[in-house]
mmCIF file of C-alpha atoms in Angstrom:
data_model
loop_
_atom_site.group_PDB
_atom_site.id
_atom_site.type_symbol
_atom_site.label_atom_id
_atom_site.label_comp_id
_atom_site.label_asym_id
_atom_site.label_seq_id
_atom_site.Cartn_x
_atom_site.Cartn_y
_atom_site.Cartn_z
ATOM 1 C CA UNK A 21 36.521 -62.584 -4.263
ATOM 2 C CA UNK A 22 39.627 -61.630 -1.960
ATOM 3 C CA UNK A 23 39.038 -64.267 1.369
ATOM 4 C CA UNK A 24 41.014 -64.127 4.051
ATOM 5 C CA UNK A 25 40.447 -67.833 6.275
ATOM 6 C CA UNK A 26 42.082 -67.560 9.932
ATOM 7 C CA UNK A 27 42.609 -70.842 11.928
ATOM 8 C CA UNK A 28 45.581 -71.991 14.170
ATOM 9 C CA UNK A 29 45.402 -74.969 12.752
ATOM 10 C CA UNK A 30 45.846 -76.177 8.962
ATOM 11 C CA UNK A 31 47.413 -79.109 7.362
ATOM 12 C CA UNK A 32 50.037 -81.036 8.083
ATOM 13 C CA UNK A 33 49.010 -80.157 11.521
ATOM 14 C CA UNK A 34 46.089 -82.596 11.816
ATOM 15 C CA UNK A 35 43.363 -80.613 14.226
ATOM 16 C CA UNK A 36 39.559 -81.514 12.386
ATOM 17 C CA UNK A 37 39.463 -77.915 12.146
ATOM 18 C CA UNK A 38 42.030 -77.054 9.876
ATOM 19 C CA UNK A 39 41.205 -80.330 8.180
ATOM 20 C CA UNK A 40 37.391 -79.121 7.387
ATOM 21 C CA UNK A 41 39.135 -75.583 6.718
ATOM 22 C CA UNK A 42 41.610 -77.098 3.987
ATOM 23 C CA UNK A 43 38.010 -78.460 2.453
ATOM 24 C CA UNK A 44 36.569 -75.139 2.668
ATOM 25 C CA UNK A 45 39.778 -73.307 1.008
ATOM 26 C CA UNK A 46 39.991 -75.636 -1.853
ATOM 27 C CA UNK A 47 36.378 -75.410 -3.031
ATOM 28 C CA UNK A 48 36.614 -71.515 -2.744
ATOM 29 C CA UNK A 49 39.521 -71.596 -4.763
ATOM 30 C CA UNK A 50 37.833 -73.927 -7.175
ATOM 31 C CA UNK A 51 35.006 -71.462 -7.286
ATOM 32 C CA UNK A 52 37.824 -68.619 -8.800
ATOM 33 C CA UNK A 53 38.338 -67.002 -5.613
ATOM 34 C CA UNK A 54 41.661 -65.680 -4.084
ATOM 35 C CA UNK A 55 41.961 -67.486 -0.506
ATOM 36 C CA UNK A 56 44.888 -67.027 1.766
ATOM 37 C CA UNK A 57 44.878 -68.789 4.787
ATOM 38 C CA UNK A 58 46.523 -67.615 8.057
ATOM 39 C CA UNK A 59 47.923 -69.767 10.183
ATOM 40 C CA UNK A 60 50.569 -71.197 12.701
ATOM 41 C CA UNK A 61 54.046 -72.872 11.309
ATOM 42 C CA UNK A 62 53.465 -75.457 14.529
ATOM 43 C CA UNK A 63 52.777 -79.017 13.753
ATOM 44 C CA UNK A 64 49.808 -80.675 15.548
ATOM 45 C CA UNK A 65 49.048 -84.397 15.821
ATOM 46 C CA UNK A 66 50.316 -87.427 14.905
ATOM 47 C CA UNK A 67 52.671 -87.220 11.732
ATOM 48 C CA UNK A 68 51.840 -83.380 11.752
ATOM 49 C CA UNK A 69 55.180 -82.330 11.537
ATOM 50 C CA UNK A 70 55.967 -83.335 7.890
ATOM 51 C CA UNK A 71 56.355 -81.296 5.076
ATOM 52 C CA UNK A 72 52.855 -79.026 3.921
ATOM 53 C CA UNK A 73 51.978 -79.829 0.376
ATOM 54 C CA UNK A 74 49.164 -76.397 0.511
ATOM 55 C CA UNK A 75 46.309 -76.741 -1.908
ATOM 56 C CA UNK A 76 46.361 -75.051 -5.498
ATOM 57 C CA UNK A 77 45.192 -71.938 -5.476
ATOM 58 C CA UNK A 78 45.173 -71.496 -1.899
ATOM 59 C CA UNK A 79 48.216 -68.831 -0.134
ATOM 60 C CA UNK A 80 48.899 -69.918 2.957
ATOM 61 C CA UNK A 81 51.064 -67.792 5.221
ATOM 62 C CA UNK A 82 52.070 -70.208 8.134
ATOM 63 C CA UNK A 83 52.895 -67.549 11.445
ATOM 64 C CA UNK A 84 55.403 -67.871 14.213
ATOM 65 C CA UNK A 85 57.744 -70.625 14.713
ATOM 66 C CA UNK A 86 57.858 -74.384 13.288
ATOM 67 C CA UNK A 87 57.631 -77.344 16.069
ATOM 68 C CA UNK A 88 54.580 -78.946 17.837
ATOM 69 C CA UNK A 89 51.771 -77.100 19.827
ATOM 70 C CA UNK A 90 51.817 -78.063 23.696
ATOM 71 C CA UNK A 91 49.285 -79.215 26.050
ATOM 72 C CA UNK A 92 49.990 -77.311 29.408
ATOM 73 C CA UNK A 93 47.392 -74.224 29.653
ATOM 74 C CA UNK A 94 50.358 -71.575 30.126
ATOM 75 C CA UNK A 95 51.746 -72.422 26.975
ATOM 76 C CA UNK A 96 48.615 -73.027 25.241
ATOM 77 C CA UNK A 97 47.495 -69.092 26.672
ATOM 78 C CA UNK A 98 51.709 -67.754 24.884
ATOM 79 C CA UNK A 99 50.916 -69.302 21.688
ATOM 80 C CA UNK A 100 47.079 -68.228 21.499
ATOM 81 C CA UNK A 101 48.509 -64.742 22.370
ATOM 82 C CA UNK A 102 51.773 -64.737 19.446
ATOM 83 C CA UNK A 103 49.302 -66.387 16.667
ATOM 84 C CA UNK A 104 46.802 -63.591 17.182
ATOM 85 C CA UNK A 105 48.706 -60.371 17.456
ATOM 86 C CA UNK A 106 50.789 -61.653 14.492
ATOM 87 C CA UNK A 107 47.411 -63.062 12.426
ATOM 88 C CA UNK A 108 46.448 -59.433 13.299
ATOM 89 C CA UNK A 109 49.399 -57.420 11.590
ATOM 90 C CA UNK A 110 49.115 -59.510 8.769
ATOM 91 C CA UNK A 111 45.032 -59.017 8.618
ATOM 92 C CA UNK A 112 45.778 -55.220 8.780
ATOM 93 C CA UNK A 113 48.785 -54.640 6.222
ATOM 94 C CA UNK A 114 47.154 -57.282 3.402
ATOM 95 C CA UNK A 115 44.789 -55.647 0.708
ATOM 96 C CA UNK A 116 41.123 -55.401 2.108
ATOM 97 C CA UNK A 117 39.778 -58.872 1.433
ATOM 98 C CA UNK A 118 36.222 -59.047 0.615
ATOM 99 C CA UNK A 119 35.343 -61.213 3.472
ATOM 100 C CA UNK A 120 37.122 -63.051 6.692
ATOM 101 C CA UNK A 121 36.043 -66.666 7.790
ATOM 102 C CA UNK A 122 37.416 -67.023 11.348
ATOM 103 C CA UNK A 123 37.512 -70.381 13.084
ATOM 104 C CA UNK A 124 37.553 -70.721 16.527
ATOM 105 C CA UNK A 125 41.039 -71.279 17.887
ATOM 106 C CA UNK A 126 42.244 -69.510 19.365
ATOM 107 C CA UNK A 127 39.331 -68.933 21.266
ATOM 108 C CA UNK A 128 38.009 -65.132 20.420
ATOM 109 C CA UNK A 129 39.795 -65.104 17.246
ATOM 110 C CA UNK A 130 36.848 -64.208 16.082
ATOM 111 C CA UNK A 131 37.216 -60.415 17.344
ATOM 112 C CA UNK A 132 39.352 -59.673 14.620
ATOM 113 C CA UNK A 133 37.003 -60.075 12.121
ATOM 114 C CA UNK A 134 34.680 -57.916 15.009
ATOM 115 C CA UNK A 135 37.790 -55.239 14.502
ATOM 116 C CA UNK A 136 37.958 -55.633 10.675
ATOM 117 C CA UNK A 137 34.459 -55.428 10.487
ATOM 118 C CA UNK A 138 34.719 -51.968 12.453
ATOM 119 C CA UNK A 139 37.304 -50.741 11.137
ATOM 120 C CA UNK A 140 37.435 -51.227 7.367
ATOM 121 C CA UNK A 141 34.287 -52.395 6.515
ATOM 122 C CA UNK A 142 34.948 -56.216 5.541
ATOM 123 C CA UNK A 143 32.657 -58.643 6.155
ATOM 124 C CA UNK A 144 33.227 -61.742 8.285
ATOM 125 C CA UNK A 145 31.810 -65.686 9.032
ATOM 126 C CA UNK A 146 32.826 -67.039 12.374
ATOM 127 C CA UNK A 147 32.562 -70.853 12.071
ATOM 128 C CA UNK A 148 32.447 -71.563 15.428
ATOM 129 C CA UNK A 149 34.329 -75.490 16.674
ATOM 130 C CA UNK A 150 33.677 -74.659 19.795
ATOM 131 C CA UNK A 151 31.860 -71.962 22.499
ATOM 132 C CA UNK A 152 33.817 -69.616 24.667
ATOM 133 C CA UNK A 153 34.001 -68.840 27.612
ATOM 134 C CA UNK A 154 31.030 -71.843 27.715
ATOM 135 C CA UNK A 155 33.909 -74.048 27.529
ATOM 136 C CA UNK A 156 35.812 -72.364 30.353
ATOM 137 C CA UNK A 157 33.272 -73.398 32.264
ATOM 138 C CA UNK A 158 32.882 -76.458 31.098
ATOM 139 C CA UNK A 159 36.122 -77.504 31.943
ATOM 140 C CA UNK A 160 35.991 -75.773 35.441
ATOM 141 C CA UNK A 161 38.580 -73.375 34.578
ATOM 142 C CA UNK A 162 36.137 -70.207 35.184
ATOM 143 C CA UNK A 163 33.591 -70.004 37.797
ATOM 144 C CA UNK A 164 29.807 -68.414 37.350
ATOM 145 C CA UNK A 165 31.198 -66.124 40.091
ATOM 146 C CA UNK A 166 34.179 -64.815 38.566
ATOM 147 C CA UNK A 167 34.730 -61.073 37.602
ATOM 148 C CA UNK A 168 36.672 -62.152 34.524
ATOM 149 C CA UNK A 169 33.660 -64.280 33.337
ATOM 150 C CA UNK A 170 31.254 -60.994 32.334
ATOM 151 C CA UNK A 171 34.521 -59.756 29.972
ATOM 152 C CA UNK A 172 35.023 -62.979 28.520
ATOM 153 C CA UNK A 173 30.737 -62.740 27.436
ATOM 154 C CA UNK A 174 31.097 -59.310 26.429
ATOM 155 C CA UNK A 175 33.901 -60.658 23.973
ATOM 156 C CA UNK A 176 31.984 -63.264 23.114
ATOM 157 C CA UNK A 177 28.274 -60.865 22.263
ATOM 158 C CA UNK A 178 30.697 -59.218 20.178
ATOM 159 C CA UNK A 179 32.104 -61.363 18.047
ATOM 160 C CA UNK A 180 28.891 -62.755 17.575
ATOM 161 C CA UNK A 181 26.534 -60.180 16.945
ATOM 162 C CA UNK A 182 28.774 -58.778 14.065
ATOM 163 C CA UNK A 183 29.414 -61.623 12.433
ATOM 164 C CA UNK A 184 27.575 -61.788 8.816
ATOM 165 C CA UNK A 185 27.320 -65.519 9.824
ATOM 166 C CA UNK A 186 27.173 -67.533 12.512
ATOM 167 C CA UNK A 187 28.058 -71.030 11.775
ATOM 168 C CA UNK A 188 26.906 -73.817 14.590
ATOM 169 C CA UNK A 189 27.482 -77.859 13.886
ATOM 170 C CA UNK A 190 24.708 -78.844 15.282
ATOM 171 C CA UNK A 191 21.120 -78.054 16.376
ATOM 172 C CA UNK A 192 22.244 -77.723 19.649
ATOM 173 C CA UNK A 193 24.933 -75.043 19.520
ATOM 174 C CA UNK A 194 23.137 -73.005 17.134
ATOM 175 C CA UNK A 195 20.065 -72.851 20.380
ATOM 176 C CA UNK A 196 22.765 -72.108 22.315
ATOM 177 C CA UNK A 197 23.847 -69.563 20.071
ATOM 178 C CA UNK A 198 20.774 -67.693 19.094
ATOM 179 C CA UNK A 199 19.270 -67.914 23.203
ATOM 180 C CA UNK A 200 22.130 -65.608 24.106
ATOM 181 C CA UNK A 201 21.904 -62.783 21.662
ATOM 182 C CA UNK A 202 24.006 -64.681 17.989
ATOM 183 C CA UNK A 203 22.235 -63.597 15.129
ATOM 184 C CA UNK A 204 21.986 -64.650 11.593
ATOM 185 C CA UNK A 205 22.894 -68.522 13.013
ATOM 186 C CA UNK A 206 23.031 -70.961 10.382
ATOM 187 C CA UNK A 207 23.467 -74.519 11.139
ATOM 188 C CA UNK A 208 26.094 -77.031 9.153
ATOM 189 C CA UNK A 209 27.208 -79.804 10.715
ATOM 190 C CA UNK A 210 30.947 -80.895 9.989
ATOM 191 C CA UNK A 211 31.799 -83.768 7.321
ATOM 192 C CA UNK A 212 33.958 -86.616 6.384
ATOM 193 C CA UNK A 213 36.084 -87.353 3.999
ATOM 194 C CA UNK A 214 36.002 -90.713 4.687
ATOM 195 C CA UNK A 215 34.506 -93.438 2.225
ATOM 196 C CA UNK A 216 33.763 -96.811 2.406
ATOM 197 C CA UNK A 217 35.489 -99.243 -0.529
ATOM 198 C CA UNK A 218 36.969 -102.510 -1.407
ATOM 199 C CA UNK A 219 40.155 -101.610 -1.586
ATOM 200 C CA UNK A 220 39.954 -100.107 2.518
ATOM 201 C CA UNK A 221 37.951 -103.087 3.538
ATOM 202 C CA UNK A 222 41.423 -105.033 2.627
ATOM 203 C CA UNK A 223 43.482 -102.588 4.339
ATOM 204 C CA UNK A 224 41.041 -102.536 7.337
ATOM 205 C CA UNK A 225 41.343 -106.450 7.011
ATOM 206 C CA UNK A 226 45.475 -106.009 7.019
ATOM 207 C CA UNK A 227 44.747 -104.009 10.367
ATOM 208 C CA UNK A 228 42.913 -106.184 11.931
ATOM 209 C CA UNK A 229 45.861 -108.986 11.699
ATOM 210 C CA UNK A 230 48.486 -106.546 12.496
ATOM 211 C CA UNK A 231 47.415 -105.663 15.528
ATOM 212 C CA UNK A 232 45.908 -109.413 16.528
ATOM 213 C CA UNK A 233 42.145 -108.689 16.370
ATOM 214 C CA UNK A 234 40.549 -112.010 15.204
ATOM 215 C CA UNK A 235 37.928 -112.021 12.975
ATOM 216 C CA UNK A 236 35.513 -113.298 16.094
ATOM 217 C CA UNK A 237 36.706 -110.588 17.953
ATOM 218 C CA UNK A 238 33.839 -107.715 18.507
ATOM 219 C CA UNK A 239 36.295 -104.148 18.530
ATOM 220 C CA UNK A 240 34.817 -101.047 20.101
ATOM 221 C CA UNK A 241 36.772 -98.775 18.947
ATOM 222 C CA UNK A 242 37.635 -95.377 20.718
ATOM 223 C CA UNK A 243 39.736 -92.931 18.464
ATOM 224 C CA UNK A 244 41.061 -89.581 18.711
ATOM 225 C CA UNK A 245 41.195 -86.538 22.015
ATOM 226 C CA UNK A 246 40.684 -87.701 25.202
ATOM 227 C CA UNK A 247 40.150 -84.478 26.800
ATOM 228 C CA UNK A 248 37.726 -82.981 29.372
ATOM 229 C CA UNK A 249 34.705 -82.836 27.431
ATOM 230 C CA UNK A 250 34.806 -86.977 27.328
ATOM 231 C CA UNK A 251 33.906 -89.427 29.808
ATOM 232 C CA UNK A 252 34.051 -92.837 29.568
ATOM 233 C CA UNK A 253 32.701 -94.439 32.898
ATOM 234 C CA UNK A 254 29.911 -95.536 30.253
ATOM 235 C CA UNK A 255 31.903 -97.544 28.586
ATOM 236 C CA UNK A 256 33.414 -99.391 31.609
ATOM 237 C CA UNK A 257 30.534 -100.414 33.155
ATOM 238 C CA UNK A 258 29.453 -101.716 28.983
ATOM 239 C CA UNK A 259 32.511 -103.444 29.074
ATOM 240 C CA UNK A 260 31.849 -105.453 32.197
ATOM 241 C CA UNK A 261 28.652 -106.187 31.043
ATOM 242 C CA UNK A 262 29.827 -107.616 27.214
ATOM 243 C CA UNK A 263 33.176 -109.461 28.523
ATOM 244 C CA UNK A 264 31.232 -111.568 30.989
ATOM 245 C CA UNK A 265 29.498 -112.518 28.448
ATOM 246 C CA UNK A 266 31.489 -112.244 25.411
ATOM 247 C CA UNK A 267 35.335 -112.823 26.476
ATOM 248 C CA UNK A 268 36.340 -112.329 22.852
ATOM 249 C CA UNK A 269 35.193 -108.161 22.805
ATOM 250 C CA UNK A 270 37.539 -105.843 23.204
ATOM 251 C CA UNK A 271 37.718 -102.629 24.036
ATOM 252 C CA UNK A 272 40.576 -100.154 22.236
ATOM 253 C CA UNK A 273 41.112 -96.523 23.030
ATOM 254 C CA UNK A 274 43.259 -95.221 20.592
ATOM 255 C CA UNK A 275 44.849 -91.176 21.066
ATOM 256 C CA UNK A 276 45.728 -89.128 23.106
ATOM 257 C CA UNK A 277 45.160 -86.080 25.462
ATOM 258 C CA UNK A 278 44.678 -84.471 29.393
ATOM 259 C CA UNK A 279 42.232 -87.587 30.516
ATOM 260 C CA UNK A 280 44.416 -90.792 29.431
ATOM 261 C CA UNK A 281 46.259 -91.420 32.223
ATOM 262 C CA UNK A 282 43.637 -91.372 34.124
ATOM 263 C CA UNK A 283 41.612 -93.456 32.246
ATOM 264 C CA UNK A 284 44.362 -95.792 32.164
ATOM 265 C CA UNK A 285 44.755 -95.858 35.865
ATOM 266 C CA UNK A 286 41.478 -96.420 35.973
ATOM 267 C CA UNK A 287 40.177 -98.706 33.815
ATOM 268 C CA UNK A 288 43.525 -100.179 32.228
ATOM 269 C CA UNK A 289 42.082 -103.793 33.266
ATOM 270 C CA UNK A 290 39.239 -103.053 30.914
ATOM 271 C CA UNK A 291 40.254 -100.902 28.054
ATOM 272 C CA UNK A 292 43.422 -101.713 25.470
ATOM 273 C CA UNK A 293 45.306 -98.396 24.935
ATOM 274 C CA UNK A 294 47.009 -97.674 21.435
ATOM 275 C CA UNK A 295 48.724 -93.906 20.273
ATOM 276 C CA UNK A 296 47.397 -92.002 18.057
ATOM 277 C CA UNK A 297 47.175 -93.042 14.295
ATOM 278 C CA UNK A 298 48.341 -91.212 11.509
ATOM 279 C CA UNK A 299 46.230 -89.023 8.792
ATOM 280 C CA UNK A 300 47.449 -91.928 6.482
ATOM 281 C CA UNK A 301 46.428 -94.405 8.466
ATOM 282 C CA UNK A 302 43.014 -93.083 10.178
ATOM 283 C CA UNK A 303 40.713 -94.958 7.381
ATOM 284 C CA UNK A 304 41.838 -98.423 7.561
ATOM 285 C CA UNK A 305 41.991 -97.735 11.800
ATOM 286 C CA UNK A 306 38.184 -96.605 12.068
ATOM 287 C CA UNK A 307 36.849 -99.117 9.322
ATOM 288 C CA UNK A 308 38.563 -102.126 11.332
ATOM 289 C CA UNK A 309 36.332 -101.680 14.462
ATOM 290 C CA UNK A 310 32.893 -102.801 14.232
ATOM 291 C CA UNK A 311 31.489 -100.277 16.887
ATOM 292 C CA UNK A 312 32.350 -96.833 17.176
ATOM 293 C CA UNK A 313 32.767 -95.258 20.978
ATOM 294 C CA UNK A 314 31.704 -91.503 21.209
ATOM 295 C CA UNK A 315 31.163 -89.552 24.466
ATOM 296 C CA UNK A 316 30.724 -85.971 25.459
ATOM 297 C CA UNK A 317 29.945 -84.955 28.594
ATOM 298 C CA UNK A 318 26.727 -83.402 30.117
ATOM 299 C CA UNK A 319 27.862 -79.573 30.945
ATOM 300 C CA UNK A 320 29.905 -79.835 26.792
ATOM 301 C CA UNK A 321 26.584 -80.269 25.455
ATOM 302 C CA UNK A 322 25.910 -77.074 22.917
ATOM 303 C CA UNK A 323 29.444 -75.808 23.204
ATOM 304 C CA UNK A 324 31.287 -78.625 21.180
ATOM 305 C CA UNK A 325 29.767 -81.544 18.807
ATOM 306 C CA UNK A 326 32.261 -84.373 18.440
ATOM 307 C CA UNK A 327 33.427 -85.153 14.954
ATOM 308 C CA UNK A 328 34.439 -88.293 16.097
ATOM 309 C CA UNK A 329 30.417 -89.125 14.870
ATOM 310 C CA UNK A 330 30.516 -88.196 11.646
ATOM 311 C CA UNK A 331 33.537 -90.372 10.478
ATOM 312 C CA UNK A 332 32.372 -93.352 12.315
ATOM 313 C CA UNK A 333 28.599 -92.733 10.121
ATOM 314 C CA UNK A 334 30.669 -92.263 7.046
ATOM 315 C CA UNK A 335 32.365 -95.790 7.635
ATOM 316 C CA UNK A 336 28.655 -96.910 7.782
ATOM 317 C CA UNK A 337 30.430 -98.158 11.640
ATOM 318 C CA UNK A 338 27.450 -97.878 14.149
ATOM 319 C CA UNK A 339 27.726 -95.999 17.388
ATOM 320 C CA UNK A 340 27.876 -96.283 21.070
ATOM 321 C CA UNK A 341 27.588 -92.673 22.507
ATOM 322 C CA UNK A 342 27.645 -91.693 26.078
ATOM 323 C CA UNK A 343 26.011 -87.933 26.189
ATOM 324 C CA UNK A 344 23.288 -86.017 26.396
ATOM 325 C CA UNK A 345 20.137 -87.172 24.529
ATOM 326 C CA UNK A 346 19.407 -83.323 23.570
ATOM 327 C CA UNK A 347 23.336 -83.019 22.133
ATOM 328 C CA UNK A 348 22.976 -82.946 18.601
ATOM 329 C CA UNK A 349 24.662 -86.816 18.136
ATOM 330 C CA UNK A 350 21.883 -87.948 20.894
ATOM 331 C CA UNK A 351 19.607 -86.158 18.378
ATOM 332 C CA UNK A 352 21.523 -87.746 15.323
ATOM 333 C CA UNK A 353 21.801 -91.223 16.972
ATOM 334 C CA UNK A 354 17.900 -91.143 17.790
ATOM 335 C CA UNK A 355 16.122 -90.084 14.707
ATOM 336 C CA UNK A 356 18.619 -92.626 12.463
ATOM 337 C CA UNK A 357 18.470 -95.042 14.988
ATOM 338 C CA UNK A 358 22.030 -95.650 13.858
ATOM 339 C CA UNK A 359 23.493 -97.091 16.907
ATOM 340 C CA UNK A 360 22.964 -97.152 21.304
ATOM 341 C CA UNK A 361 22.793 -93.733 23.779
ATOM 342 C CA UNK A 362 23.911 -95.922 26.685
ATOM 343 C CA UNK A 363 21.962 -94.692 29.825
ATOM 344 C CA UNK A 364 22.803 -93.234 33.048
ATOM 345 C CA UNK A 365 20.858 -96.300 34.885
ATOM 346 C CA UNK A 366 23.689 -99.004 34.973
ATOM 347 C CA UNK A 367 20.585 -101.557 34.778
ATOM 348 C CA UNK A 368 19.727 -100.948 31.568
ATOM 349 C CA UNK A 369 23.474 -101.946 29.995
ATOM 350 C CA UNK A 370 22.590 -105.689 30.119
ATOM 351 C CA UNK A 371 20.066 -105.446 27.141
ATOM 352 C CA UNK A 372 22.555 -102.683 25.211
ATOM 353 C CA UNK A 373 25.303 -105.626 25.853
ATOM 354 C CA UNK A 374 23.425 -107.910 23.891
ATOM 355 C CA UNK A 375 22.206 -105.679 20.988
ATOM 356 C CA UNK A 376 25.776 -104.934 20.392
ATOM 357 C CA UNK A 377 27.138 -108.419 20.586
ATOM 358 C CA UNK A 378 24.771 -109.691 17.450
ATOM 359 C CA UNK A 379 26.781 -108.599 14.394
ATOM 360 C CA UNK A 380 23.376 -108.897 12.173
ATOM 361 C CA UNK A 381 21.991 -105.706 14.180
ATOM 362 C CA UNK A 382 25.011 -103.862 14.248
ATOM 363 C CA UNK A 383 25.640 -103.989 10.631
ATOM 364 C CA UNK A 384 22.003 -102.856 9.989
ATOM 365 C CA UNK A 385 23.008 -99.829 12.463
ATOM 366 C CA UNK A 386 25.795 -99.440 10.181
ATOM 367 C CA UNK A 387 23.756 -99.102 6.960
ATOM 368 C CA UNK A 388 21.592 -96.304 8.533
ATOM 369 C CA UNK A 389 24.606 -94.574 9.763
ATOM 370 C CA UNK A 390 25.957 -94.686 6.488
ATOM 371 C CA UNK A 391 22.560 -93.414 4.909
ATOM 372 C CA UNK A 392 22.824 -90.258 7.297
ATOM 373 C CA UNK A 393 26.084 -89.123 6.525
ATOM 374 C CA UNK A 394 24.938 -89.227 2.769
ATOM 375 C CA UNK A 395 21.856 -87.050 3.710
ATOM 376 C CA UNK A 396 23.034 -84.656 6.082
ATOM 377 C CA UNK A 397 26.574 -85.328 6.347
ATOM 378 C CA UNK A 398 28.212 -85.064 3.131
ATOM 379 C CA UNK A 399 31.135 -82.925 2.190
ATOM 380 C CA UNK A 400 30.104 -81.910 -0.968
ATOM 381 C CA UNK A 401 26.619 -80.980 0.281
ATOM 382 C CA UNK A 402 27.703 -79.239 3.882
ATOM 383 C CA UNK A 403 30.951 -77.596 2.095
ATOM 384 C CA UNK A 404 29.207 -75.819 -0.510
ATOM 385 C CA UNK A 405 26.640 -74.325 2.035
ATOM 386 C CA UNK A 406 29.568 -72.703 3.721
ATOM 387 C CA UNK A 407 31.134 -71.775 0.934
ATOM 388 C CA UNK A 408 27.804 -69.847 -0.682
ATOM 389 C CA UNK A 409 27.201 -68.641 2.811
ATOM 390 C CA UNK A 410 31.275 -67.072 2.491
ATOM 391 C CA UNK A 411 30.725 -65.577 -1.229
ATOM 392 C CA UNK A 412 27.099 -63.883 -0.050
ATOM 393 C CA UNK A 413 29.066 -62.283 3.114
ATOM 394 C CA UNK A 414 31.675 -61.315 0.303
ATOM 395 C CA UNK A 415 29.196 -59.725 -2.555
ATOM 396 C CA UNK A 416 28.666 -56.450 -0.506
ATOM 397 C CA UNK A 417 32.179 -54.955 -0.134
ATOM 398 C CA UNK A 418 33.833 -52.800 -0.342
#
């Protein structure tokens, strides 16, 4: 089959969506399909401006100019529009694909799939990494009374209802999509290719030494985007409880994002901040921590699913989660007993702080996290399920 995959990000850009798409493209090519990826030429993330090594058997068309993606709203909107029109021109000029896969960066890029289906009969799969316009509401950038909302809802319904399959990342997102009229919804969690082994443990110990993390230090690590979908208030409460009992407990925040400056201003006395790490350093960096910190504001439940959770589970590290128990991460965490769900009531933090300082209990919960990854977040299984769905979508074309 001839398959076209569309997303703004693709390696060497270090956005998680691009890394996942890379895995899917490789698997489809290994199955003998002719795979074309339409992606932006601009970089994203630490180390993203290196030379691109495109996967064997995959044709990557990089649209637009090189450089680095910006963070300001106006700049992002302009980038989104340029990518949308460039991808549209390329999609409709190339020979017809048997199926198209659209992710959700830029927002509403699935409308290209809907248009290709309406005009050319090409089926498409919508792989939802986040949901729009729901994310705009959660951000506070769009209010329910805004007349633009009804237009954006109609566009979302168009891209979701015409898709051969709509892929949700968690049970909360799948429920949200079905409740709003999406059809053919499949739930496939994202995965992580990280694997714990002896060589990684050696690299992790070296990482700790280089950062001055002593063997007796308990490291709680938040690694990744510090954006509007995430909070740190619960971690600040936890830090005060833990550091009052165990001074050698360190809360480390690695990454960047729109909320980082505010977090530094409010909790610089409790947290340590460091820059994002490169892809080459990521595995040792993540394994070096004793506990991973993951957060999701309640209003983002069903709109996004933090991929930090799968990375922690893949490395056998327990998670302290600040978010709704009804969210995907909240449900997975509770079902597997692979960490701690941080409560809204501050008087409950003392007992959690004591548990987090128990190295044996951390190891037990970390082993459960690793088992959860093997059972539910395996790259081999989940990527294969997604590839099967793409192949099924293309079987009826033309």
